[in-house]
PDB file of C-alpha atoms in Angstrom:
ATOM      1  CA  MET A   1       0.000   0.000   0.000  1.00 79.00           C
ATOM      2  CA  ASN A   2       1.368   3.416  -0.942  1.00 93.00           C
ATOM      3  CA  GLU A   3       1.398   6.459   1.348  1.00 94.00           C
ATOM      4  CA  ARG A   4      -1.854   7.797  -0.080  1.00 96.00           C
ATOM      5  CA  GLY A   5      -3.582   4.473   0.522  1.00 96.00           C
ATOM      6  CA  ARG A   6      -2.478   4.537   4.163  1.00 98.00           C
ATOM      7  CA  VAL A   7      -4.263   7.847   4.715  1.00 98.00           C
ATOM      8  CA  LEU A   8      -7.220   7.809   2.312  1.00 99.00           C
ATOM      9  CA  VAL A   9      -9.839   5.333   1.133  1.00 99.00           C
ATOM     10  CA  THR A  10     -12.118   5.867  -1.853  1.00 98.00           C
ATOM     11  CA  ALA A  11     -15.863   5.339  -1.767  1.00 98.00           C
ATOM     12  CA  ALA A  12     -15.476   2.379  -4.136  1.00 98.00           C
ATOM     13  CA  GLU A  13     -12.857   0.772  -1.907  1.00 98.00           C
ATOM     14  CA  LEU A  14     -15.021   1.212   1.188  1.00 98.00           C
ATOM     15  CA  ALA A  15     -18.029  -0.248  -0.626  1.00 98.00           C
ATOM     16  CA  ARG A  16     -15.973  -3.308  -1.572  1.00 97.00           C
ATOM     17  CA  LEU A  17     -14.913  -3.810   2.043  1.00 96.00           C
ATOM     18  CA  ILE A  18     -18.509  -3.616   3.246  1.00 96.00           C
ATOM     19  CA  ASP A  19     -19.863  -5.843   0.457  1.00 96.00           C
ATOM     20  CA  ALA A  20     -17.176  -8.447   1.166  1.00 96.00           C
ATOM     21  CA  GLY A  21     -18.164  -8.572   4.821  1.00 95.00           C
ATOM     22  CA  GLU A  22     -14.767  -7.297   5.943  1.00 96.00           C
ATOM     23  CA  LEU A  23     -14.570  -5.956   9.482  1.00 97.00           C
ATOM     24  CA  VAL A  24     -14.268  -2.170   9.461  1.00 98.00           C
ATOM     25  CA  SER A  25     -15.273   0.479  11.986  1.00 99.00           C
ATOM     26  CA  ILE A  26     -16.875   3.471  10.271  1.00 99.00           C
ATOM     27  CA  LEU A  27     -17.067   6.733  12.201  1.00 99.00           C
ATOM     28  CA  ASP A  28     -19.314   9.619  11.135  1.00 99.00           C
ATOM     29  CA  VAL A  29     -17.608  12.831  12.272  1.00 99.00           C
ATOM     30  CA  ARG A  30     -19.920  15.454  10.824  1.00 98.00           C
ATOM     31  CA  TRP A  31     -18.990  18.888  12.147  1.00 96.00           C
ATOM     32  CA  ARG A  32     -19.206  22.458  10.915  1.00 91.00           C
ATOM     33  CA  LEU A  33     -17.900  25.605  12.527  1.00 85.00           C
ATOM     34  CA  ASP A  34     -21.414  27.073  12.468  1.00 88.00           C
ATOM     35  CA  ALA A  35     -23.134  23.756  13.293  1.00 88.00           C
ATOM     36  CA  PRO A  36     -20.804  21.671  15.467  1.00 93.00           C
ATOM     37  CA  ASP A  37     -23.372  19.004  16.406  1.00 95.00           C
ATOM     38  CA  GLY A  38     -23.977  16.619  13.514  1.00 96.00           C
ATOM     39  CA  ARG A  39     -26.158  14.100  15.355  1.00 97.00           C
ATOM     40  CA  THR A  40     -29.390  15.062  13.606  1.00 97.00           C
ATOM     41  CA  SER A  41     -27.805  14.780  10.168  1.00 97.00           C
ATOM     42  CA  HIS A  42     -26.333  11.421  11.150  1.00 98.00           C
ATOM     43  CA  LEU A  43     -29.714  10.061  12.213  1.00 98.00           C
ATOM     44  CA  GLU A  44     -31.289  11.256   8.974  1.00 98.00           C
ATOM     45  CA  GLY A  45     -28.831   9.268   6.877  1.00 98.00           C
ATOM     46  CA  HIS A  46     -25.384   7.709   7.264  1.00 99.00           C
ATOM     47  CA  ILE A  47     -23.161   5.055   5.735  1.00 99.00           C
ATOM     48  CA  PRO A  48     -24.417   1.637   6.903  1.00 98.00           C
ATOM     49  CA  GLY A  49     -22.952   0.738  10.279  1.00 98.00           C
ATOM     50  CA  ALA A  50     -21.404   4.158  10.862  1.00 99.00           C
ATOM     51  CA  VAL A  51     -21.344   5.407  14.454  1.00 99.00           C
ATOM     52  CA  TYR A  52     -21.695   9.115  15.175  1.00 98.00           C
ATOM     53  CA  VAL A  53     -18.671  10.796  16.772  1.00 99.00           C
ATOM     54  CA  SER A  54     -18.844  14.277  18.298  1.00 98.00           C
ATOM     55  CA  LEU A  55     -15.796  16.372  17.506  1.00 98.00           C
ATOM     56  CA  GLU A  56     -16.661  18.702  20.363  1.00 98.00           C
ATOM     57  CA  ASP A  57     -17.405  16.075  23.023  1.00 98.00           C
ATOM     58  CA  ASP A  58     -15.305  13.064  21.996  1.00 98.00           C
ATOM     59  CA  LEU A  59     -12.336  14.455  20.062  1.00 99.00           C
ATOM     60  CA  SER A  60     -11.769  17.477  22.324  1.00 99.00           C
ATOM     61  CA  ASP A  61     -11.527  18.024  26.075  1.00 98.00           C
ATOM     62  CA  HIS A  62     -12.927  21.429  26.965  1.00 97.00           C
ATOM     63  CA  THR A  63     -11.954  21.024  30.636  1.00 97.00           C
ATOM     64  CA  VAL A  64      -8.300  21.590  29.666  1.00 97.00           C
ATOM     65  CA  ALA A  65      -7.232  25.215  30.107  1.00 96.00           C
ATOM     66  CA  GLY A  66      -4.635  27.137  28.134  1.00 96.00           C
ATOM     67  CA  ARG A  67      -4.570  24.856  25.102  1.00 97.00           C
ATOM     68  CA  GLY A  68      -6.836  26.730  22.714  1.00 97.00           C
ATOM     69  CA  ARG A  69     -10.466  26.233  21.736  1.00 97.00           C
ATOM     70  CA  HIS A  70     -10.233  22.504  21.028  1.00 98.00           C
ATOM     71  CA  PRO A  71      -7.820  20.890  23.519  1.00 99.00           C
ATOM     72  CA  LEU A  72      -6.929  17.278  22.828  1.00 99.00           C
ATOM     73  CA  PRO A  73      -8.615  14.498  24.791  1.00 99.00           C
ATOM     74  CA  SER A  74      -6.591  12.126  26.936  1.00 99.00           C
ATOM     75  CA  GLY A  75      -5.803   8.683  25.627  1.00 99.00           C
ATOM     76  CA  ALA A  76      -7.827   7.164  28.459  1.00 98.00           C
ATOM     77  CA  SER A  77     -10.981   9.085  27.584  1.00 99.00           C
ATOM     78  CA  LEU A  78     -10.453   8.402  23.889  1.00 99.00           C
ATOM     79  CA  GLN A  79     -10.083   4.673  24.555  1.00 99.00           C
ATOM     80  CA  GLU A  80     -13.401   4.702  26.400  1.00 99.00           C
ATOM     81  CA  SER A  81     -15.030   6.446  23.448  1.00 99.00           C
ATOM     82  CA  LEU A  82     -13.449   4.123  20.893  1.00 99.00           C
ATOM     83  CA  ARG A  83     -14.719   1.074  22.716  1.00 99.00           C
ATOM     84  CA  ARG A  84     -18.175   2.629  22.876  1.00 99.00           C
ATOM     85  CA  TRP A  85     -17.987   3.065  19.112  1.00 99.00           C
ATOM     86  CA  GLY A  86     -17.167  -0.625  18.756  1.00 99.00           C
ATOM     87  CA  VAL A  87     -13.565  -0.213  17.605  1.00 99.00           C
ATOM     88  CA  ARG A  88     -11.546  -3.396  18.031  1.00 98.00           C
ATOM     89  CA  ASP A  89      -7.828  -4.135  17.995  1.00 98.00           C
ATOM     90  CA  GLY A  90      -6.633  -5.020  14.514  1.00 96.00           C
ATOM     91  CA  VAL A  91      -9.775  -3.754  12.773  1.00 98.00           C
ATOM     92  CA  PRO A  92      -9.341  -0.833  10.349  1.00 98.00           C
ATOM     93  CA  VAL A  93     -11.125   2.450  10.986  1.00 99.00           C
ATOM     94  CA  VAL A  94     -12.622   4.739   8.337  1.00 99.00           C
ATOM     95  CA  VAL A  95     -13.648   8.283   9.268  1.00 99.00           C
ATOM     96  CA  TYR A  96     -15.809  10.605   7.200  1.00 99.00           C
ATOM     97  CA  ASP A  97     -17.704  13.895   7.244  1.00 98.00           C
ATOM     98  CA  ASP A  98     -19.981  15.758   4.840  1.00 97.00           C
ATOM     99  CA  TRP A  99     -18.300  19.153   4.583  1.00 93.00           C
ATOM    100  CA  ASN A 100     -14.649  20.021   4.005  1.00 96.00           C
ATOM    101  CA  ARG A 101     -12.715  17.149   5.637  1.00 97.00           C
ATOM    102  CA  ALA A 102     -12.352  19.146   8.865  1.00 97.00           C
ATOM    103  CA  GLY A 103     -14.241  16.608  10.979  1.00 98.00           C
ATOM    104  CA  SER A 104     -12.619  13.544   9.446  1.00 99.00           C
ATOM    105  CA  GLY A 105      -9.205  15.223   9.388  1.00 99.00           C
ATOM    106  CA  ARG A 106      -9.429  15.921  13.112  1.00 99.00           C
ATOM    107  CA  ALA A 107     -10.562  12.353  13.798  1.00 99.00           C
ATOM    108  CA  TRP A 108      -7.761  10.888  11.686  1.00 99.00           C
ATOM    109  CA  TRP A 109      -5.173  13.011  13.474  1.00 99.00           C
ATOM    110  CA  VAL A 110      -6.469  12.313  16.996  1.00 99.00           C
ATOM    111  CA  LEU A 111      -6.740   8.564  16.439  1.00 99.00           C
ATOM    112  CA  THR A 112      -3.326   8.240  14.806  1.00 99.00           C
ATOM    113  CA  ALA A 113      -1.742  10.460  17.466  1.00 99.00           C
ATOM    114  CA  ALA A 114      -3.208   8.095  20.043  1.00 99.00           C
ATOM    115  CA  GLY A 115      -1.380   5.236  18.351  1.00 99.00           C
ATOM    116  CA  LEU A 116      -3.981   3.587  16.122  1.00 99.00           C
ATOM    117  CA  THR A 117      -2.183   2.452  12.985  1.00 97.00           C
ATOM    118  CA  ASP A 118      -4.959   1.734  10.463  1.00 98.00           C
ATOM    119  CA  VAL A 119      -7.122   4.842  10.204  1.00 99.00           C
ATOM    120  CA  ARG A 120      -8.186   6.271   6.855  1.00 99.00           C
ATOM    121  CA  ILE A 121     -10.237   9.235   5.703  1.00 99.00           C
ATOM    122  CA  LEU A 122     -13.035   8.666   3.198  1.00 99.00           C
ATOM    123  CA  ASP A 123     -11.785  10.760   0.293  1.00 98.00           C
ATOM    124  CA  GLY A 124     -14.521  13.156  -0.760  1.00 98.00           C
ATOM    125  CA  GLY A 125     -16.583  12.344   2.325  1.00 98.00           C
ATOM    126  CA  LEU A 126     -20.266  11.487   2.338  1.00 98.00           C
ATOM    127  CA  PRO A 127     -20.949  13.244  -1.007  1.00 98.00           C
ATOM    128  CA  ALA A 128     -18.419  10.918  -2.678  1.00 98.00           C
ATOM    129  CA  TRP A 129     -20.140   7.904  -1.110  1.00 98.00           C
ATOM    130  CA  CYS A 130     -23.549   8.991  -2.358  1.00 98.00           C
ATOM    131  CA  GLY A 131     -22.136   9.985  -5.740  1.00 97.00           C
ATOM    132  CA  ALA A 132     -20.707   6.485  -6.160  1.00 97.00           C
ATOM    133  CA  GLY A 133     -24.143   4.969  -5.563  1.00 97.00           C
ATOM    134  CA  GLY A 134     -23.628   4.094  -1.920  1.00 97.00           C
ATOM    135  CA  HIS A 135     -26.849   3.783   0.038  1.00 96.00           C
ATOM    136  CA  LEU A 136     -27.588   5.250   3.451  1.00 98.00           C
ATOM    137  CA  GLU A 137     -29.331   3.964   6.536  1.00 98.00           C
ATOM    138  CA  THR A 138     -31.174   6.006   9.133  1.00 99.00           C
ATOM    139  CA  GLY A 139     -31.449   5.972  12.904  1.00 98.00           C
ATOM    140  CA  PRO A 140     -28.912   5.351  15.663  1.00 96.00           C
ATOM    141  CA  VAL A 141     -26.198   2.698  15.546  1.00 97.00           C
ATOM    142  CA  THR A 142     -25.182   0.903  18.759  1.00 96.00           C
ATOM    143  CA  PRO A 143     -22.342  -1.528  18.032  1.00 98.00           C
ATOM    144  CA  PRO A 144     -21.023  -4.225  20.374  1.00 98.00           C
ATOM    145  CA  THR A 145     -18.443  -2.807  22.780  1.00 99.00           C
ATOM    146  CA  GLY A 146     -14.962  -2.769  21.302  1.00 99.00           C
ATOM    147  CA  ASN A 147     -11.677  -3.804  22.882  1.00 99.00           C
ATOM    148  CA  VAL A 148      -9.163  -1.433  21.307  1.00 99.00           C
ATOM    149  CA  THR A 149      -6.205  -0.337  23.421  1.00 98.00           C
ATOM    150  CA  VAL A 150      -4.845   3.197  23.053  1.00 98.00           C
ATOM    151  CA  PRO A 151      -1.036   3.229  23.441  1.00 98.00           C
ATOM    152  CA  HIS A 152      -0.601   6.950  24.171  1.00 98.00           C
ATOM    153  CA  ASP A 153      -2.358   8.794  26.986  1.00 98.00           C
ATOM    154  CA  ASP A 154      -0.801  12.188  26.230  1.00 98.00           C
ATOM    155  CA  LEU A 155      -1.722  13.027  22.657  1.00 99.00           C
ATOM    156  CA  TYR A 156       0.419  16.158  22.804  1.00 98.00           C
ATOM    157  CA  ALA A 157       3.368  13.753  22.942  1.00 98.00           C
ATOM    158  CA  GLY A 158       1.868  10.847  21.036  1.00 98.00           C
ATOM    159  CA  ALA A 159       2.507   9.127  17.723  1.00 99.00           C
ATOM    160  CA  GLN A 160       2.054  12.289  15.630  1.00 99.00           C
ATOM    161  CA  PRO A 161       4.647  15.087  15.769  1.00 98.00           C
ATOM    162  CA  THR A 162       3.451  18.237  17.524  1.00 98.00           C
ATOM    163  CA  LEU A 163       4.672  21.741  18.265  1.00 98.00           C
ATOM    164  CA  THR A 164       4.277  23.704  21.471  1.00 98.00           C
ATOM    165  CA  ALA A 165       3.583  27.432  21.285  1.00 97.00           C
ATOM    166  CA  GLU A 166       7.229  28.087  22.061  1.00 96.00           C
ATOM    167  CA  GLU A 167       8.389  25.759  19.284  1.00 97.00           C
ATOM    168  CA  ALA A 168       5.923  27.260  16.806  1.00 97.00           C
ATOM    169  CA  GLY A 169       7.370  30.682  17.528  1.00 94.00           C
ATOM    170  CA  THR A 170      11.020  29.776  16.982  1.00 90.00           C
ATOM    171  CA  ALA A 171      10.645  29.446  13.193  1.00 72.00           C
ATOM    172  CA  ASN A 172      13.305  26.712  12.983  1.00 85.00           C
ATOM    173  CA  MET A 173      11.191  24.985  10.335  1.00 91.00           C
ATOM    174  CA  PRO A 174       8.705  26.229   7.720  1.00 94.00           C
ATOM    175  CA  LEU A 175       5.427  26.998   9.510  1.00 97.00           C
ATOM    176  CA  PHE A 176       2.159  27.094   7.576  1.00 98.00           C
ATOM    177  CA  ASP A 177      -1.093  28.731   8.647  1.00 98.00           C
ATOM    178  CA  ALA A 178      -4.035  26.724   7.284  1.00 99.00           C
ATOM    179  CA  ARG A 179      -6.658  29.451   7.748  1.00 99.00           C
ATOM    180  CA  ALA A 180      -8.267  31.541   5.025  1.00 98.00           C
ATOM    181  CA  PRO A 181      -6.067  34.351   3.642  1.00 98.00           C
ATOM    182  CA  GLU A 182      -8.173  37.118   5.201  1.00 98.00           C
ATOM    183  CA  ARG A 183      -7.771  35.602   8.667  1.00 98.00           C
ATOM    184  CA  PHE A 184      -4.060  35.016   8.105  1.00 99.00           C
ATOM    185  CA  ARG A 185      -3.557  38.651   7.102  1.00 98.00           C
ATOM    186  CA  GLY A 186      -5.604  39.849  10.058  1.00 98.00           C
ATOM    187  CA  ASP A 187      -8.223  41.586   7.910  1.00 98.00           C
ATOM    188  CA  VAL A 188     -10.950  39.789   9.870  1.00 96.00           C
ATOM    189  CA  GLU A 189     -11.101  37.520  12.906  1.00 96.00           C
ATOM    190  CA  PRO A 190     -14.562  36.037  13.454  1.00 94.00           C
ATOM    191  CA  VAL A 191     -13.640  33.649  16.265  1.00 93.00           C
ATOM    192  CA  ASP A 192     -10.594  34.638  18.315  1.00 94.00           C
ATOM    193  CA  ALA A 193      -9.991  37.909  20.149  1.00 90.00           C
ATOM    194  CA  VAL A 194      -6.840  38.902  18.249  1.00 96.00           C
ATOM    195  CA  ALA A 195      -6.363  39.053  14.475  1.00 98.00           C
ATOM    196  CA  GLY A 196      -3.175  38.149  12.637  1.00 98.00           C
ATOM    197  CA  HIS A 197      -0.744  35.250  12.494  1.00 98.00           C
ATOM    198  CA  ILE A 198       2.357  33.832  14.146  1.00 98.00           C
ATOM    199  CA  PRO A 199       5.396  35.831  12.965  1.00 97.00           C
ATOM    200  CA  GLY A 200       7.249  34.073  10.170  1.00 96.00           C
ATOM    201  CA  ALA A 201       4.374  31.791   9.203  1.00 97.00           C
ATOM    202  CA  LYS A 202       3.281  31.403   5.581  1.00 97.00           C
ATOM    203  CA  ASN A 203      -0.306  30.999   4.475  1.00 98.00           C
ATOM    204  CA  LEU A 204      -1.314  27.591   3.077  1.00 97.00           C
ATOM    205  CA  PRO A 205      -5.133  27.460   3.269  1.00 98.00           C
ATOM    206  CA  PHE A 206      -6.223  23.892   3.872  1.00 98.00           C
ATOM    207  CA  GLY A 207      -8.778  24.232   1.080  1.00 97.00           C
ATOM    208  CA  SER A 208      -5.964  24.615  -1.446  1.00 97.00           C
ATOM    209  CA  LEU A 209      -5.096  20.958  -0.799  1.00 97.00           C
ATOM    210  CA  LEU A 210      -8.595  19.866  -1.826  1.00 97.00           C
ATOM    211  CA  THR A 211     -10.484  19.757  -5.112  1.00 96.00           C
ATOM    212  CA  ALA A 212     -13.703  21.689  -5.717  1.00 94.00           C
ATOM    213  CA  ASP A 213     -15.696  18.769  -4.310  1.00 94.00           C
ATOM    214  CA  ALA A 214     -13.454  18.541  -1.212  1.00 94.00           C
ATOM    215  CA  ALA A 215     -11.534  15.448  -2.252  1.00 95.00           C
ATOM    216  CA  PHE A 216      -7.792  15.483  -1.661  1.00 97.00           C
ATOM    217  CA  LEU A 217      -5.659  16.600  -4.581  1.00 95.00           C
ATOM    218  CA  GLY A 218      -4.100  13.846  -6.635  1.00 90.00           C
ATOM    219  CA  ALA A 219      -0.526  12.884  -5.849  1.00 85.00           C
ATOM    220  CA  LYS A 220       0.985  14.845  -8.762  1.00 89.00           C
ATOM    221  CA  GLU A 221      -1.084  17.989  -8.121  1.00 92.00           C
ATOM    222  CA  LEU A 222      -0.355  17.816  -4.418  1.00 85.00           C
ATOM    223  CA  GLN A 223       3.376  17.481  -4.963  1.00 86.00           C
ATOM    224  CA  THR A 224       3.318  20.457  -7.342  1.00 92.00           C
ATOM    225  CA  LEU A 225       1.497  22.581  -4.760  1.00 89.00           C
ATOM    226  CA  LEU A 226       3.952  21.603  -2.039  1.00 84.00           C
ATOM    227  CA  SER A 227       6.899  22.472  -4.274  1.00 90.00           C
ATOM    228  CA  GLU A 228       5.336  25.843  -5.112  1.00 92.00           C
ATOM    229  CA  ASN A 229       5.143  26.541  -1.379  1.00 89.00           C
ATOM    230  CA  GLY A 230       8.776  25.634  -0.839  1.00 87.00           C
ATOM    231  CA  ILE A 231       8.122  22.330   0.925  1.00 86.00           C
ATOM    232  CA  LYS A 232      10.927  19.903   0.146  1.00 84.00           C
ATOM    233  CA  GLN A 233      10.419  16.160   0.473  1.00 84.00           C
ATOM    234  CA  GLY A 234      11.500  15.000   3.919  1.00 84.00           C
ATOM    235  CA  GLU A 235      11.931  18.530   5.271  1.00 88.00           C
ATOM    236  CA  PRO A 236      10.347  19.090   8.708  1.00 90.00           C
ATOM    237  CA  VAL A 237       7.357  21.432   8.512  1.00 95.00           C
ATOM    238  CA  GLY A 238       4.791  22.668  11.003  1.00 97.00           C
ATOM    239  CA  THR A 239       1.196  23.759  10.620  1.00 98.00           C
ATOM    240  CA  TYR A 240      -1.552  25.415  12.620  1.00 99.00           C
ATOM    241  CA  CYS A 241      -5.005  26.939  12.099  1.00 98.00           C
ATOM    242  CA  GLY A 242      -7.537  28.449  14.488  1.00 98.00           C
ATOM    243  CA  SER A 243      -7.777  25.610  16.985  1.00 98.00           C
ATOM    244  CA  GLY A 244      -6.116  22.527  15.504  1.00 98.00           C
ATOM    245  CA  ILE A 245      -9.006  21.327  13.330  1.00 98.00           C
ATOM    246  CA  THR A 246      -8.383  22.311   9.715  1.00 98.00           C
ATOM    247  CA  ALA A 247      -4.600  22.142  10.118  1.00 99.00           C
ATOM    248  CA  ALA A 248      -5.118  18.409  10.683  1.00 99.00           C
ATOM    249  CA  VAL A 249      -6.359  18.292   7.079  1.00 98.00           C
ATOM    250  CA  VAL A 250      -3.003  19.744   6.019  1.00 98.00           C
ATOM    251  CA  VAL A 251      -1.176  17.091   8.056  1.00 98.00           C
ATOM    252  CA  ALA A 252      -3.274  14.373   6.406  1.00 98.00           C
ATOM    253  CA  ALA A 253      -2.708  15.765   2.911  1.00 96.00           C
ATOM    254  CA  LEU A 254       1.040  15.927   3.476  1.00 95.00           C
ATOM    255  CA  ALA A 255       1.016  12.402   4.912  1.00 96.00           C
ATOM    256  CA  ALA A 256      -0.750  11.201   1.760  1.00 95.00           C
ATOM    257  CA  ALA A 257       2.188  12.662  -0.170  1.00 92.00           C
ATOM    258  CA  GLY A 258       4.714  10.937   2.092  1.00 91.00           C
ATOM    259  CA  GLN A 259       5.549  14.080   4.070  1.00 91.00           C
ATOM    260  CA  ARG A 260       5.239  14.297   7.851  1.00 93.00           C
ATOM    261  CA  ALA A 261       4.118  17.572   9.386  1.00 96.00           C
ATOM    262  CA  ALA A 262       4.003  18.661  13.011  1.00 98.00           C
ATOM    263  CA  LEU A 263       0.726  20.122  14.271  1.00 99.00           C
ATOM    264  CA  PHE A 264       0.494  22.957  16.783  1.00 99.00           C
ATOM    265  CA  PRO A 265      -2.701  21.630  18.420  1.00 99.00           C
ATOM    266  CA  GLY A 266      -3.691  24.822  20.228  1.00 98.00           C
ATOM    267  CA  SER A 267      -3.000  26.855  17.094  1.00 98.00           C
ATOM    268  CA  TRP A 268      -3.947  30.537  16.845  1.00 98.00           C
ATOM    269  CA  SER A 269      -6.498  30.337  19.666  1.00 98.00           C
ATOM    270  CA  GLU A 270      -3.720  29.297  22.062  1.00 98.00           C
ATOM    271  CA  TRP A 271      -1.058  31.595  20.632  1.00 98.00           C
ATOM    272  CA  SER A 272      -3.242  34.705  20.690  1.00 97.00           C
ATOM    273  CA  SER A 273      -4.494  34.074  24.233  1.00 97.00           C
ATOM    274  CA  ASP A 274      -1.152  35.280  25.625  1.00 96.00           C
ATOM    275  CA  PRO A 275      -0.776  39.063  25.152  1.00 95.00           C
ATOM    276  CA  GLN A 276       3.005  38.709  25.509  1.00 96.00           C
ATOM    277  CA  ARG A 277       3.275  36.743  22.271  1.00 97.00           C
ATOM    278  CA  PRO A 278       4.028  38.730  19.115  1.00 97.00           C
ATOM    279  CA  VAL A 279       1.472  39.050  16.328  1.00 98.00           C
ATOM    280  CA  GLU A 280       2.132  39.717  12.664  1.00 98.00           C
ATOM    281  CA  ARG A 281      -0.392  41.123  10.188  1.00 98.00           C
ATOM    282  CA  GLY A 282      -0.464  41.493   6.459  1.00 96.00           C
TER     283      GLY A 282
END
């Protein structure tokens, strides 16, 4: 399996797994910035067997202070959630959403940071599934309790590389801001109290790594984009966004191209919460 196949699964490939009766845990991580709870949409129609996962409640721990708007959960709490979702040791996991890969990107990053080794994002999300003729089922899904073991309790020091605020500010590697250009420049800031970006960061909007229908760019197109942004194969890079959600899409896209990237989980919401930290605009 190539690097892309380790990160992404197509709708056709997922359909073949299901039709063949292969064991696979499917997690529905529908989330939008303006509509963070996707439960209703899940109940109205989801991929057969898919279990709903709340990005806000299950993939974040809002009791943690000082780590931005979406602090990472502990491995212990994540293991409890994974078992509730029916995830078992040795069984592959597929995550999907219906928007812009933010929900599934976050899920992929959190689960792989926790040490799960076979987690893939449904490329193109739910629209790709429906477009390929995949059918949906309605109502809740309650799977048998899983037995998966999470190797890492501290996801900030888990199986995925991360940056602290201090490391993000040292600029000893290329640092990319995954937010929209107007937020990067500081023209607007609809969520956090301070507008701007971390000094020295370059803007690489996560949407630029996706096609018009929110599938990941093909390998050749992705490599071209990375080269245009000065990212050399094997060179350490870092990325951040508003709160560690959409930057996870950048990490996933780079991983699909064989490039590891370190995530600053607290991102701009953590950086800008300290008035002593410098801010750059423009």
